[in-house]
PDB file of C-alpha atoms in Angstrom:
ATOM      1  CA  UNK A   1      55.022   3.362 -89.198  1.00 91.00           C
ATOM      2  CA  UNK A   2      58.451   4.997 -87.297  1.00 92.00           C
ATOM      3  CA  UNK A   3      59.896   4.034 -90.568  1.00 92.00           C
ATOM      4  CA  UNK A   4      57.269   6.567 -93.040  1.00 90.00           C
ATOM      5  CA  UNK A   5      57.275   8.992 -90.220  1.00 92.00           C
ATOM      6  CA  UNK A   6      61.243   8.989 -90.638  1.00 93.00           C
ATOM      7  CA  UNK A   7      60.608   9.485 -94.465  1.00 93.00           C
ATOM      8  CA  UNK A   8      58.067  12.212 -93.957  1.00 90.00           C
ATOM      9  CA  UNK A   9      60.380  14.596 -91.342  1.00 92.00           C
ATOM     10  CA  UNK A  10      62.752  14.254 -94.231  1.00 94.00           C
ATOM     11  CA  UNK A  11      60.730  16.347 -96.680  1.00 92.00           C
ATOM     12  CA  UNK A  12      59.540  18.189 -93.836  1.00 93.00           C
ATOM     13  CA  UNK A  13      55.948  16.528 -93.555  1.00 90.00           C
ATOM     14  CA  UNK A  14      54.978  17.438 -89.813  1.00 89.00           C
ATOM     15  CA  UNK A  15      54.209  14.199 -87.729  1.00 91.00           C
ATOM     16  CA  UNK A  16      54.089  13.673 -83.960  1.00 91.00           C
ATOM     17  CA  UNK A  17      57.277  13.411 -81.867  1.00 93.00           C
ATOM     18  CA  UNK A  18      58.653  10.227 -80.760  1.00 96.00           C
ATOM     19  CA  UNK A  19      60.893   7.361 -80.994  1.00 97.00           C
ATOM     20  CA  UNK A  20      60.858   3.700 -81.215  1.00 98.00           C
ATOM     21  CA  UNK A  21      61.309   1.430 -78.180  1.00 98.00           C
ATOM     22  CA  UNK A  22      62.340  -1.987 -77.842  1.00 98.00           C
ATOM     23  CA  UNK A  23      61.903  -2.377 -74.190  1.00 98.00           C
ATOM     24  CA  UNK A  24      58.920  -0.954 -71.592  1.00 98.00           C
ATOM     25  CA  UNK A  25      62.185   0.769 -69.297  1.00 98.00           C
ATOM     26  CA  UNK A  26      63.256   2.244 -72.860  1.00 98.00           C
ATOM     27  CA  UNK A  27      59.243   3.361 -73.724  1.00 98.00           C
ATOM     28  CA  UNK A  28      59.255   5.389 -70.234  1.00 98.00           C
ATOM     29  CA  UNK A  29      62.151   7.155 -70.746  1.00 98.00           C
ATOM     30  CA  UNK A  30      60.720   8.683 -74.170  1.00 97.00           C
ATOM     31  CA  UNK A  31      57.976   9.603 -72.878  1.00 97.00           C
ATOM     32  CA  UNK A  32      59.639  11.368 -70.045  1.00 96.00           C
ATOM     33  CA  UNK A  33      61.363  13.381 -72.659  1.00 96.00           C
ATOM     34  CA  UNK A  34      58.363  14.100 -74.578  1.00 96.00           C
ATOM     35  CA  UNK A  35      56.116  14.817 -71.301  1.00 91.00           C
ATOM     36  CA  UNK A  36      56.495  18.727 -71.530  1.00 89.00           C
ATOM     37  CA  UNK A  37      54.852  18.708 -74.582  1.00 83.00           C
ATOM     38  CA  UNK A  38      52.124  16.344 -74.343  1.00 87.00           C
ATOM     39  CA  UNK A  39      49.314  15.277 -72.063  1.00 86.00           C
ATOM     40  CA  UNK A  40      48.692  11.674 -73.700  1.00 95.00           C
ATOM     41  CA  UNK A  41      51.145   9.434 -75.674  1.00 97.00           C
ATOM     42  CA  UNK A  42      50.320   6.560 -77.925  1.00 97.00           C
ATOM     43  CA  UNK A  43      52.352   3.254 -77.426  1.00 98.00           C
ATOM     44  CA  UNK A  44      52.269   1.337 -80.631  1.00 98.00           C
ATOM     45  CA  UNK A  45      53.377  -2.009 -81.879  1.00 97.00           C
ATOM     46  CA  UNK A  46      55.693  -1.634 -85.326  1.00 97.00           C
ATOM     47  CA  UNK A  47      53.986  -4.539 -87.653  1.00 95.00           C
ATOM     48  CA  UNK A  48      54.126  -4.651 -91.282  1.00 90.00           C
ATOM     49  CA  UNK A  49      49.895  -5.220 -90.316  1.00 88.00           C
ATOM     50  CA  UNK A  50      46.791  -3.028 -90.247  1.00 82.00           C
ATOM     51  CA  UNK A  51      44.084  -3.299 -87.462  1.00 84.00           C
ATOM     52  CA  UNK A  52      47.002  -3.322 -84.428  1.00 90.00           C
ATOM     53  CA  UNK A  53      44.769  -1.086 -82.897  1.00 87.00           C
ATOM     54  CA  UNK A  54      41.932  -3.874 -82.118  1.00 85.00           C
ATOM     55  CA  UNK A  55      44.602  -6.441 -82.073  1.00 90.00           C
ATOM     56  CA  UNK A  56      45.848  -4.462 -78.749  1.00 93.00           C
ATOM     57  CA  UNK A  57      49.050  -3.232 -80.499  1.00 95.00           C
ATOM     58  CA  UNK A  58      47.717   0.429 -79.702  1.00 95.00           C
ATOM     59  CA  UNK A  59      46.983   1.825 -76.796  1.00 97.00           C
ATOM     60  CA  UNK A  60      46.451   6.030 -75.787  1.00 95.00           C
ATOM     61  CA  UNK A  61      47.707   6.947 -72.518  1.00 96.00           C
ATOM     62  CA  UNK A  62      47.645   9.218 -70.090  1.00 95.00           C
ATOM     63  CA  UNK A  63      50.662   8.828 -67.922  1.00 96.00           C
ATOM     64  CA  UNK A  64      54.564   7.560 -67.992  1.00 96.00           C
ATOM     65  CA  UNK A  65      53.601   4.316 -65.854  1.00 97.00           C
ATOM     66  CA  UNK A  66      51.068   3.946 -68.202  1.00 98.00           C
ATOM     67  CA  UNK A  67      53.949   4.024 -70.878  1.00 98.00           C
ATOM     68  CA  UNK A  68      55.614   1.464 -68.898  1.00 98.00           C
ATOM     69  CA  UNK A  69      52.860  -0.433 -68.856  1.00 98.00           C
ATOM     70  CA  UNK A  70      51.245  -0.837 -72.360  1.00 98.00           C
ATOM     71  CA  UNK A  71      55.161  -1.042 -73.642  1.00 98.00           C
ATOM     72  CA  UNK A  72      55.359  -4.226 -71.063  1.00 98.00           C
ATOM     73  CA  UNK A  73      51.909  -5.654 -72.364  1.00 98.00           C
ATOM     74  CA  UNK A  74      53.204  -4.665 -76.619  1.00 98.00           C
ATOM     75  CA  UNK A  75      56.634  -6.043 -76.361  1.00 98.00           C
ATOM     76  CA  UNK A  76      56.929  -9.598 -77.314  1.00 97.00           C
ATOM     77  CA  UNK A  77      53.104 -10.131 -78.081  1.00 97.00           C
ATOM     78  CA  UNK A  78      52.253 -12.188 -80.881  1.00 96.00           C
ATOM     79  CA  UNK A  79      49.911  -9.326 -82.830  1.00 96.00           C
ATOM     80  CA  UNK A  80      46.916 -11.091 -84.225  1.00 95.00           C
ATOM     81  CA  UNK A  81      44.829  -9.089 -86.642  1.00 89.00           C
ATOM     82  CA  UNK A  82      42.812  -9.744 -90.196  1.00 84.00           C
ATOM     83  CA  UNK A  83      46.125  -8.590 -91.764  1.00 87.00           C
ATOM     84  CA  UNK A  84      48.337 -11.015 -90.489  1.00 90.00           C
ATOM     85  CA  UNK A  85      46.333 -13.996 -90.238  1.00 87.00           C
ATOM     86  CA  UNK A  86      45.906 -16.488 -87.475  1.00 91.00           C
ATOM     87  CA  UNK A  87      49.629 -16.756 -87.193  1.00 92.00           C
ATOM     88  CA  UNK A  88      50.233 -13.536 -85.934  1.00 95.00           C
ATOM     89  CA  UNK A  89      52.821 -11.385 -85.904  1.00 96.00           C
ATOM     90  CA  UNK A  90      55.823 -10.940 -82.907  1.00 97.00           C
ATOM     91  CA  UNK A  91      56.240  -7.706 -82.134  1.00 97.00           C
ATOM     92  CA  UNK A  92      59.914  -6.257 -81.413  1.00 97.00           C
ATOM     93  CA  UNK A  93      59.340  -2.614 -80.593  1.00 98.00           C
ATOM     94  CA  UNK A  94      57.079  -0.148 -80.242  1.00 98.00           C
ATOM     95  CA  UNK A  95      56.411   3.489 -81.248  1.00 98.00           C
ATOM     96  CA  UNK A  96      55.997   6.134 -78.422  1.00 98.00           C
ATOM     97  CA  UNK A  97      54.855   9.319 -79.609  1.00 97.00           C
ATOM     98  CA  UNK A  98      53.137  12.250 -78.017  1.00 95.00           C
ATOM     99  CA  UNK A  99      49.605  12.863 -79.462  1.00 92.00           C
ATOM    100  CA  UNK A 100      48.157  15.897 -80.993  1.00 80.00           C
ATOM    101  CA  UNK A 101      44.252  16.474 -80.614  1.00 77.00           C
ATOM    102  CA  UNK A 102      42.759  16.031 -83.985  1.00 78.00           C
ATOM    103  CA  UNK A 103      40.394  18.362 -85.616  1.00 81.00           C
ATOM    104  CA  UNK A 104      39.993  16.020 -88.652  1.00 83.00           C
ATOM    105  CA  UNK A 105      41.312  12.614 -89.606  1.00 84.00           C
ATOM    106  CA  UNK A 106      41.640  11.602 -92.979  1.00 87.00           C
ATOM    107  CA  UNK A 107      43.531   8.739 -94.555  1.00 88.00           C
ATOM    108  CA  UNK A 108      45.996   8.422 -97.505  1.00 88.00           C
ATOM    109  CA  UNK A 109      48.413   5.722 -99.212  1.00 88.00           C
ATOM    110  CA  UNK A 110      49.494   4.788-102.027  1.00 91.00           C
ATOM    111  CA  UNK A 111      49.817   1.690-103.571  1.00 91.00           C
ATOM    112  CA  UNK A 112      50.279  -0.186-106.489  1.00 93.00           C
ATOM    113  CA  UNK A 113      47.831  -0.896-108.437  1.00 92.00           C
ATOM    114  CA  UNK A 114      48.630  -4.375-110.172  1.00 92.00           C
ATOM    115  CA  UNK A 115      45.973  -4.018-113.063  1.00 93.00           C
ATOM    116  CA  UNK A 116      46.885  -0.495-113.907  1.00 91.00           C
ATOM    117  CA  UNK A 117      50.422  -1.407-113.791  1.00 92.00           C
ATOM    118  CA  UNK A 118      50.928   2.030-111.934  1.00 94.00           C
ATOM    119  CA  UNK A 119      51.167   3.494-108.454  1.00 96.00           C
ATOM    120  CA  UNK A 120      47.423   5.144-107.137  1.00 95.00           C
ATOM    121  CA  UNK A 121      46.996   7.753-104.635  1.00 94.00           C
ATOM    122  CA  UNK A 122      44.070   6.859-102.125  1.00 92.00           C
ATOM    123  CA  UNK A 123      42.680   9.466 -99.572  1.00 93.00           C
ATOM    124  CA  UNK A 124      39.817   9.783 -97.725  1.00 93.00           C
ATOM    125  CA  UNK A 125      37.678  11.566 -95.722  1.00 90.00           C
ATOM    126  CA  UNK A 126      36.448   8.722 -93.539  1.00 85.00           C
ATOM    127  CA  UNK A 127      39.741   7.982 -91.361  1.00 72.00           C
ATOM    128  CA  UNK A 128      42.079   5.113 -90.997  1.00 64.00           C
ATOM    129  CA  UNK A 129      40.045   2.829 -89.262  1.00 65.00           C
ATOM    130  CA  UNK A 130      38.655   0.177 -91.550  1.00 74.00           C
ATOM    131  CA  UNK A 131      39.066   1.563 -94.349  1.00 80.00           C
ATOM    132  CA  UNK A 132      38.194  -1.573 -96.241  1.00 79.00           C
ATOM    133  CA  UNK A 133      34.533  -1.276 -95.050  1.00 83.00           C
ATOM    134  CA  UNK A 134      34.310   2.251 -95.987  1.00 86.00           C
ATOM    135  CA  UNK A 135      36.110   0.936 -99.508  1.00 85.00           C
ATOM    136  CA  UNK A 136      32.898  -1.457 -99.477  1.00 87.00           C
ATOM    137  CA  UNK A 137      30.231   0.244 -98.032  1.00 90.00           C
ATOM    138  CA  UNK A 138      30.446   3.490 -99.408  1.00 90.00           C
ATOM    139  CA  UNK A 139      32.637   3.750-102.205  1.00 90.00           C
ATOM    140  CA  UNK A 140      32.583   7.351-103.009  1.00 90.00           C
ATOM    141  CA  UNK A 141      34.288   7.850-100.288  1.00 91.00           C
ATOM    142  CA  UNK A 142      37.515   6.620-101.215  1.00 92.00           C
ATOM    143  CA  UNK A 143      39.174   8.723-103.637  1.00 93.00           C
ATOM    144  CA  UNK A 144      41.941   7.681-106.564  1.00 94.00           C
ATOM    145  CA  UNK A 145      44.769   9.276-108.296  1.00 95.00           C
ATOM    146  CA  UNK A 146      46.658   7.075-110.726  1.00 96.00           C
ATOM    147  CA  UNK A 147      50.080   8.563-112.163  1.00 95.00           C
ATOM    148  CA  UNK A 148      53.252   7.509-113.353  1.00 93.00           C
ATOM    149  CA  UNK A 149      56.277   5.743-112.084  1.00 90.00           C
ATOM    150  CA  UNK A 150      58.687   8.696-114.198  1.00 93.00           C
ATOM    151  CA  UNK A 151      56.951  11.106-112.720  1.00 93.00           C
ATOM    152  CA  UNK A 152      55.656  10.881-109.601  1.00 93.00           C
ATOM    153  CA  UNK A 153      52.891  12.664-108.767  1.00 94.00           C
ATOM    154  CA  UNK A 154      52.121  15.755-109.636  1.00 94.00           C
ATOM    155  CA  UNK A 155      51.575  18.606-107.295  1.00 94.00           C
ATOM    156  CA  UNK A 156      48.715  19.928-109.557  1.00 95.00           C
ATOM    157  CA  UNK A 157      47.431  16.135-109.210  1.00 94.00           C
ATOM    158  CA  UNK A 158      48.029  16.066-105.897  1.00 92.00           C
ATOM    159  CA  UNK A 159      46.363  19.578-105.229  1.00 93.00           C
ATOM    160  CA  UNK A 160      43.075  18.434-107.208  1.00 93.00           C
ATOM    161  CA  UNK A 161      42.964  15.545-104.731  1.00 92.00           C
ATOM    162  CA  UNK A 162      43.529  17.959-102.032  1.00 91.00           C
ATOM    163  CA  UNK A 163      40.000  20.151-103.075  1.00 92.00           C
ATOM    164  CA  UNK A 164      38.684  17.159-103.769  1.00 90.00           C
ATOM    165  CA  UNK A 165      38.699  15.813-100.316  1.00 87.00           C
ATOM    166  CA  UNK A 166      38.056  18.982 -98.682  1.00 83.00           C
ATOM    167  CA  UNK A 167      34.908  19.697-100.992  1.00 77.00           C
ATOM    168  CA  UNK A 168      33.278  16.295-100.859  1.00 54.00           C
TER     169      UNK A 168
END
């Protein structure tokens, strides 16, 4: 996640501030200098792994000890969700970032798409959080783009998707 928010700030997609910890002394002291701007901070564990949040590798606090104290409990778990497998995952460092209330939440990615041979665009109106159910579920929902390796995608592609997910 630090990683694709470092990517983003670099083409000037806005994202929350913060900055990656690797110990719960380390976690404080970012959110110390991030406490004039925010009344709640996220601690997160950085796993190649989706569903950290009901794993316990994300927790929404209210206070610098609190920092202190989720970084304590994140640090040097073994992460367990339905992305990782039994096994697990160790986690090294967290994220610390200072949250922003959300009017809406949507979720996007891209990935690529194996039988298409090309990379797909997928938003949606219905959030992060298990997205594969929504994918099941209710299938409208989730919205493609295909388009091409050469040429990235297109800002007229990328705008349709855009009204798309605003109209529907």
């Amino acid at each position: 996640e630090y990683q694709a928010k470092e990517i983003f700030t670099r083409y000037g997609i806005p994202t929350n501030h913060g900055a990656v910890a690797r110990s719960a002394q380390e976690a404080f002291k970012i959110a110390e200098s991030l406490s004039k701007e925010a009344s709640q901070f996220a601690v997160k564990a950085q796993v190649h792994a989706g569903g950290r949040g009901k794993g316990g590798g994300i927790k929404i606090v209210k206070s610098l000890e609190e920092v202190r104290q989720a970084a304590q409990k994140i640090i040097g778990m073994n992460l367990v969700t339905p992305q990782t497998g039994s096994e697990g995952k160790p986690v090294d460092c967290v994220l610390v970032e200072a949250t922003t209330p959300l009017a809406k939440e949507y979720y996007a990615s891209v990935i690529l798409d194996r039988s298409m041979a090309k990379p797909c665009l997928i938003v949606s109106e219905a959030g992060g959080m298990e997205i594969e159910e929504v994918a099941a579920k209710e299938p409208d929902k989730i919205l493609k783009q295909y388009f091409s390796l050469d040429q990235g995608l297109e800002p007229a592609q990328a705008d349709e998707m855009a009204a798309r997910l605003v109209k529907d």
